């Protein structure tokens, strides 16, 4: 197999990896904020349940969670797995896992905000919702952006864990080509792909961070 063919196959796998990356962020970022609200809730039962959820998601390997979501329906309900469910299980496990991490990042940012800002907004006639979304949240985003960037970069690399359920993302394809052609080249090309992907993400997040400098 020539280099062009390796590049072509890995490119198709990269598209699938990007799909996992994008959908995970689309679901986990807003879900993380909702979970953060639950974690900070004054209702002890809700707060405790969310705390346990976050502890489980952050305390067990993502690969294990992925396999539970993928194989669980078969062992629990004898459902036929495979096909469309494989991708669904990947997005579910990735989104729920990263939402737990984002929730703690959101919580730390929200709790770091001075109480005086809430009091000042109340005096100006803002409701609690307006205070949070118009005054607090933009500042929180600025504060937590470096931590979010670290998680996003980790997500780029974690997309390779989809190989555990035989999803044909880039790393899985690289392994197959390397095994069939007895060559290390696919791994080198995959490493370059991951590096460039992470570089683009890092540059984009740095650009966003500079755009939010007016909150300093």
mmCIF file of C-alpha atoms in Angstrom:
data_model
loop_
_atom_site.group_PDB
_atom_site.id
_atom_site.type_symbol
_atom_site.label_atom_id
_atom_site.label_comp_id
_atom_site.label_asym_id
_atom_site.label_seq_id
_atom_site.Cartn_x
_atom_site.Cartn_y
_atom_site.Cartn_z
ATOM 1 C CA UNK A 1 0.000 0.000 0.000
ATOM 2 C CA UNK A 2 1.478 3.327 -1.030
ATOM 3 C CA UNK A 3 1.620 6.467 1.104
ATOM 4 C CA UNK A 4 -1.221 8.153 -0.818
ATOM 5 C CA UNK A 5 -3.563 5.260 -0.023
ATOM 6 C CA UNK A 6 -2.583 5.376 3.677
ATOM 7 C CA UNK A 7 -3.221 9.117 3.744
ATOM 8 C CA UNK A 8 -6.590 8.707 2.049
ATOM 9 C CA UNK A 9 -7.822 6.050 4.473
ATOM 10 C CA UNK A 10 -6.582 7.915 7.526
ATOM 11 C CA UNK A 11 -8.260 11.088 6.273
ATOM 12 C CA UNK A 12 -11.623 9.333 6.226
ATOM 13 C CA UNK A 13 -10.944 8.142 9.769
ATOM 14 C CA UNK A 14 -10.020 11.682 10.769
ATOM 15 C CA UNK A 15 -13.426 12.897 9.598
ATOM 16 C CA UNK A 16 -15.062 10.390 11.967
ATOM 17 C CA UNK A 17 -12.761 11.475 14.795
ATOM 18 C CA UNK A 18 -13.761 15.094 14.201
ATOM 19 C CA UNK A 19 -17.407 14.002 14.287
ATOM 20 C CA UNK A 20 -16.920 12.490 17.754
ATOM 21 C CA UNK A 21 -15.070 15.617 18.877
ATOM 22 C CA UNK A 22 -17.676 18.105 17.649
ATOM 23 C CA UNK A 23 -20.748 16.217 18.869
ATOM 24 C CA UNK A 24 -19.176 15.608 22.272
ATOM 25 C CA UNK A 25 -18.607 19.340 22.733
ATOM 26 C CA UNK A 26 -22.077 20.225 21.425
ATOM 27 C CA UNK A 27 -23.712 18.010 24.073
ATOM 28 C CA UNK A 28 -21.243 18.123 26.972
ATOM 29 C CA UNK A 29 -20.694 21.886 27.260
ATOM 30 C CA UNK A 30 -24.354 22.842 27.897
ATOM 31 C CA UNK A 31 -24.976 19.628 29.851
ATOM 32 C CA UNK A 32 -21.990 20.442 32.064
ATOM 33 C CA UNK A 33 -23.575 23.782 32.980
ATOM 34 C CA UNK A 34 -26.856 22.087 33.911
ATOM 35 C CA UNK A 35 -24.977 19.541 36.028
ATOM 36 C CA UNK A 36 -23.050 22.364 37.703
ATOM 37 C CA UNK A 37 -26.367 23.965 38.702
ATOM 38 C CA UNK A 38 -27.465 20.636 40.163
ATOM 39 C CA UNK A 39 -24.176 20.319 42.029
ATOM 40 C CA UNK A 40 -24.658 23.775 43.571
ATOM 41 C CA UNK A 41 -28.351 23.260 44.305
ATOM 42 C CA UNK A 42 -29.622 23.928 47.818
ATOM 43 C CA UNK A 43 -31.651 20.724 47.592
ATOM 44 C CA UNK A 44 -29.404 18.234 49.353
ATOM 45 C CA UNK A 45 -30.803 15.166 47.599
ATOM 46 C CA UNK A 46 -30.271 16.614 44.117
ATOM 47 C CA UNK A 47 -26.847 17.940 45.019
ATOM 48 C CA UNK A 48 -25.800 14.563 46.457
ATOM 49 C CA UNK A 49 -27.013 12.623 43.410
ATOM 50 C CA UNK A 50 -25.141 14.951 41.061
ATOM 51 C CA UNK A 51 -22.048 14.747 43.242
ATOM 52 C CA UNK A 52 -22.117 10.927 43.056
ATOM 53 C CA UNK A 53 -22.581 11.098 39.276
ATOM 54 C CA UNK A 54 -19.583 13.404 38.888
ATOM 55 C CA UNK A 55 -17.507 11.183 41.177
ATOM 56 C CA UNK A 56 -18.301 8.060 39.135
ATOM 57 C CA UNK A 57 -17.688 9.714 35.779
ATOM 58 C CA UNK A 58 -14.371 11.229 36.855
ATOM 59 C CA UNK A 59 -13.288 8.234 38.910
ATOM 60 C CA UNK A 60 -13.651 5.492 36.286
ATOM 61 C CA UNK A 61 -11.897 5.171 32.902
ATOM 62 C CA UNK A 62 -13.659 6.600 29.865
ATOM 63 C CA UNK A 63 -12.920 3.379 27.979
ATOM 64 C CA UNK A 64 -14.777 1.380 30.641
ATOM 65 C CA UNK A 65 -17.747 3.748 30.448
ATOM 66 C CA UNK A 66 -17.723 3.416 26.663
ATOM 67 C CA UNK A 67 -17.877 -0.374 26.872
ATOM 68 C CA UNK A 68 -20.671 -0.231 29.469
ATOM 69 C CA UNK A 69 -22.782 1.987 27.207
ATOM 70 C CA UNK A 70 -22.061 -0.176 24.174
ATOM 71 C CA UNK A 71 -22.447 -3.671 25.649
ATOM 72 C CA UNK A 72 -24.871 -2.768 28.470
ATOM 73 C CA UNK A 73 -28.093 -2.897 26.402
ATOM 74 C CA UNK A 74 -27.256 -6.414 25.214
ATOM 75 C CA UNK A 75 -26.402 -7.871 28.623
ATOM 76 C CA UNK A 76 -29.239 -6.073 30.437
ATOM 77 C CA UNK A 77 -32.045 -6.185 27.867
ATOM 78 C CA UNK A 78 -30.764 -8.576 25.171
ATOM 79 C CA UNK A 79 -30.984 -5.756 22.671
ATOM 80 C CA UNK A 80 -29.267 -6.188 19.313
ATOM 81 C CA UNK A 81 -26.193 -3.938 19.339
ATOM 82 C CA UNK A 82 -23.941 -2.737 16.551
ATOM 83 C CA UNK A 83 -24.475 -0.503 13.566
ATOM 84 C CA UNK A 84 -26.034 2.838 14.558
ATOM 85 C CA UNK A 85 -25.893 2.001 18.284
ATOM 86 C CA UNK A 86 -22.086 1.896 18.186
ATOM 87 C CA UNK A 87 -21.844 5.586 17.314
ATOM 88 C CA UNK A 88 -24.681 6.494 19.705
ATOM 89 C CA UNK A 89 -22.904 4.711 22.575
ATOM 90 C CA UNK A 90 -19.689 6.587 21.776
ATOM 91 C CA UNK A 91 -21.371 10.005 21.821
ATOM 92 C CA UNK A 92 -23.348 9.185 24.987
ATOM 93 C CA UNK A 93 -20.331 7.977 26.929
ATOM 94 C CA UNK A 94 -18.055 10.795 25.766
ATOM 95 C CA UNK A 95 -20.671 13.486 26.382
ATOM 96 C CA UNK A 96 -21.646 12.290 29.853
ATOM 97 C CA UNK A 97 -18.003 11.845 30.838
ATOM 98 C CA UNK A 98 -16.856 15.261 29.664
ATOM 99 C CA UNK A 99 -19.982 16.949 31.030
ATOM 100 C CA UNK A 100 -18.872 15.844 34.505
ATOM 101 C CA UNK A 101 -15.474 17.499 34.038
ATOM 102 C CA UNK A 102 -16.975 20.645 32.552
ATOM 103 C CA UNK A 103 -19.482 20.805 35.433
ATOM 104 C CA UNK A 104 -16.696 21.059 37.989
ATOM 105 C CA UNK A 105 -14.919 23.670 35.876
ATOM 106 C CA UNK A 106 -18.135 25.706 35.612
ATOM 107 C CA UNK A 107 -18.758 25.352 39.352
ATOM 108 C CA UNK A 108 -15.297 26.575 40.275
ATOM 109 C CA UNK A 109 -15.724 29.582 37.985
ATOM 110 C CA UNK A 110 -19.187 30.485 39.236
ATOM 111 C CA UNK A 111 -18.242 30.139 42.905
ATOM 112 C CA UNK A 112 -15.177 32.328 42.385
ATOM 113 C CA UNK A 113 -17.315 35.326 41.410
ATOM 114 C CA UNK A 114 -17.633 38.051 44.091
ATOM 115 C CA UNK A 115 -20.998 38.139 45.877
ATOM 116 C CA UNK A 116 -21.003 41.911 45.432
ATOM 117 C CA UNK A 117 -21.754 41.540 41.734
ATOM 118 C CA UNK A 118 -24.983 39.696 42.487
ATOM 119 C CA UNK A 119 -25.974 42.338 45.028
ATOM 120 C CA UNK A 120 -25.188 45.205 42.646
ATOM 121 C CA UNK A 121 -27.196 43.578 39.860
ATOM 122 C CA UNK A 122 -30.144 43.127 42.222
ATOM 123 C CA UNK A 123 -30.051 46.825 43.123
ATOM 124 C CA UNK A 124 -30.091 47.664 39.413
ATOM 125 C CA UNK A 125 -33.276 45.640 38.965
ATOM 126 C CA UNK A 126 -31.819 42.553 37.258
ATOM 127 C CA UNK A 127 -33.548 39.222 37.835
ATOM 128 C CA UNK A 128 -31.494 36.194 38.910
ATOM 129 C CA UNK A 129 -31.538 34.830 35.361
ATOM 130 C CA UNK A 130 -30.503 38.144 33.819
ATOM 131 C CA UNK A 131 -27.758 38.550 36.412
ATOM 132 C CA UNK A 132 -26.309 35.162 35.639
ATOM 133 C CA UNK A 133 -26.489 35.146 31.857
ATOM 134 C CA UNK A 134 -25.699 38.826 31.204
ATOM 135 C CA UNK A 135 -23.168 39.577 33.962
ATOM 136 C CA UNK A 136 -21.799 36.443 35.639
ATOM 137 C CA UNK A 137 -21.568 33.868 32.833
ATOM 138 C CA UNK A 138 -19.462 35.985 30.416
ATOM 139 C CA UNK A 139 -16.910 36.573 33.191
ATOM 140 C CA UNK A 140 -16.997 32.910 34.208
ATOM 141 C CA UNK A 141 -16.268 31.843 30.622
ATOM 142 C CA UNK A 142 -13.231 34.114 30.583
ATOM 143 C CA UNK A 143 -11.952 32.661 33.862
ATOM 144 C CA UNK A 144 -12.476 29.003 33.017
ATOM 145 C CA UNK A 145 -11.297 29.128 29.401
ATOM 146 C CA UNK A 146 -7.748 27.807 30.127
ATOM 147 C CA UNK A 147 -9.199 24.808 31.998
ATOM 148 C CA UNK A 148 -11.760 24.197 29.257
ATOM 149 C CA UNK A 149 -8.971 24.374 26.667
ATOM 150 C CA UNK A 150 -7.065 21.618 28.478
ATOM 151 C CA UNK A 151 -10.139 19.377 28.455
ATOM 152 C CA UNK A 152 -10.839 20.098 24.785
ATOM 153 C CA UNK A 153 -7.271 19.183 23.847
ATOM 154 C CA UNK A 154 -7.581 15.980 25.892
ATOM 155 C CA UNK A 155 -10.814 15.199 24.027
ATOM 156 C CA UNK A 156 -8.978 15.314 20.699
ATOM 157 C CA UNK A 157 -6.707 12.507 21.903
ATOM 158 C CA UNK A 158 -9.492 10.610 23.675
ATOM 159 C CA UNK A 159 -11.387 10.168 20.406
ATOM 160 C CA UNK A 160 -8.928 7.325 19.744
ATOM 161 C CA UNK A 161 -10.613 5.331 22.558
ATOM 162 C CA UNK A 162 -13.471 4.605 20.149
ATOM 163 C CA UNK A 163 -11.298 1.742 18.884
ATOM 164 C CA UNK A 164 -12.506 -0.208 21.966
ATOM 165 C CA UNK A 165 -15.885 -0.762 20.249
ATOM 166 C CA UNK A 166 -14.368 -1.181 16.780
ATOM 167 C CA UNK A 167 -15.528 2.175 15.467
ATOM 168 C CA UNK A 168 -13.583 3.074 12.356
ATOM 169 C CA UNK A 169 -12.040 6.343 13.510
ATOM 170 C CA UNK A 170 -8.476 7.299 12.653
ATOM 171 C CA UNK A 171 -6.593 5.299 15.268
ATOM 172 C CA UNK A 172 -8.540 2.111 14.491
ATOM 173 C CA UNK A 173 -7.793 2.479 10.785
ATOM 174 C CA UNK A 174 -4.112 3.156 11.523
ATOM 175 C CA UNK A 175 -3.935 -0.053 13.572
ATOM 176 C CA UNK A 176 -5.558 -2.076 10.810
ATOM 177 C CA UNK A 177 -3.261 -0.728 8.104
ATOM 178 C CA UNK A 178 -0.176 -1.222 10.269
ATOM 179 C CA UNK A 179 -1.163 -4.826 11.048
ATOM 180 C CA UNK A 180 -2.023 -5.760 7.470
ATOM 181 C CA UNK A 181 0.966 -4.029 5.850
ATOM 182 C CA UNK A 182 3.474 -4.578 8.690
ATOM 183 C CA UNK A 183 4.535 -0.949 8.633
ATOM 184 C CA UNK A 184 4.802 1.764 11.287
ATOM 185 C CA UNK A 185 4.026 4.565 8.829
ATOM 186 C CA UNK A 186 0.250 4.736 9.579
ATOM 187 C CA UNK A 187 0.999 5.475 13.227
ATOM 188 C CA UNK A 188 3.375 8.279 12.272
ATOM 189 C CA UNK A 189 0.809 9.805 9.921
ATOM 190 C CA UNK A 190 -1.921 9.454 12.572
ATOM 191 C CA UNK A 191 0.322 11.183 15.119
ATOM 192 C CA UNK A 192 0.805 14.094 12.717
ATOM 193 C CA UNK A 193 -2.967 14.288 12.155
ATOM 194 C CA UNK A 194 -3.615 14.398 15.918
ATOM 195 C CA UNK A 195 -0.927 17.008 16.435
ATOM 196 C CA UNK A 196 -2.270 19.288 13.692
ATOM 197 C CA UNK A 197 -5.817 18.813 15.020
ATOM 198 C CA UNK A 198 -4.690 19.793 18.520
ATOM 199 C CA UNK A 199 -2.700 22.729 17.161
ATOM 200 C CA UNK A 200 -5.767 24.092 15.377
ATOM 201 C CA UNK A 201 -7.840 23.683 18.558
ATOM 202 C CA UNK A 202 -5.165 25.404 20.688
ATOM 203 C CA UNK A 203 -4.892 28.335 18.270
ATOM 204 C CA UNK A 204 -8.689 28.701 18.117
ATOM 205 C CA UNK A 205 -9.001 28.671 21.910
ATOM 206 C CA UNK A 206 -6.156 31.169 22.256
ATOM 207 C CA UNK A 207 -7.923 33.453 19.760
ATOM 208 C CA UNK A 208 -11.137 33.168 21.777
ATOM 209 C CA UNK A 209 -9.274 33.953 24.982
ATOM 210 C CA UNK A 210 -7.859 37.139 23.444
ATOM 211 C CA UNK A 211 -11.328 38.129 22.265
ATOM 212 C CA UNK A 212 -12.508 37.961 25.872
ATOM 213 C CA UNK A 213 -9.720 40.156 27.201
ATOM 214 C CA UNK A 214 -12.165 43.029 27.620
ATOM 215 C CA UNK A 215 -13.465 41.259 30.745
ATOM 216 C CA UNK A 216 -10.179 41.925 32.553
#
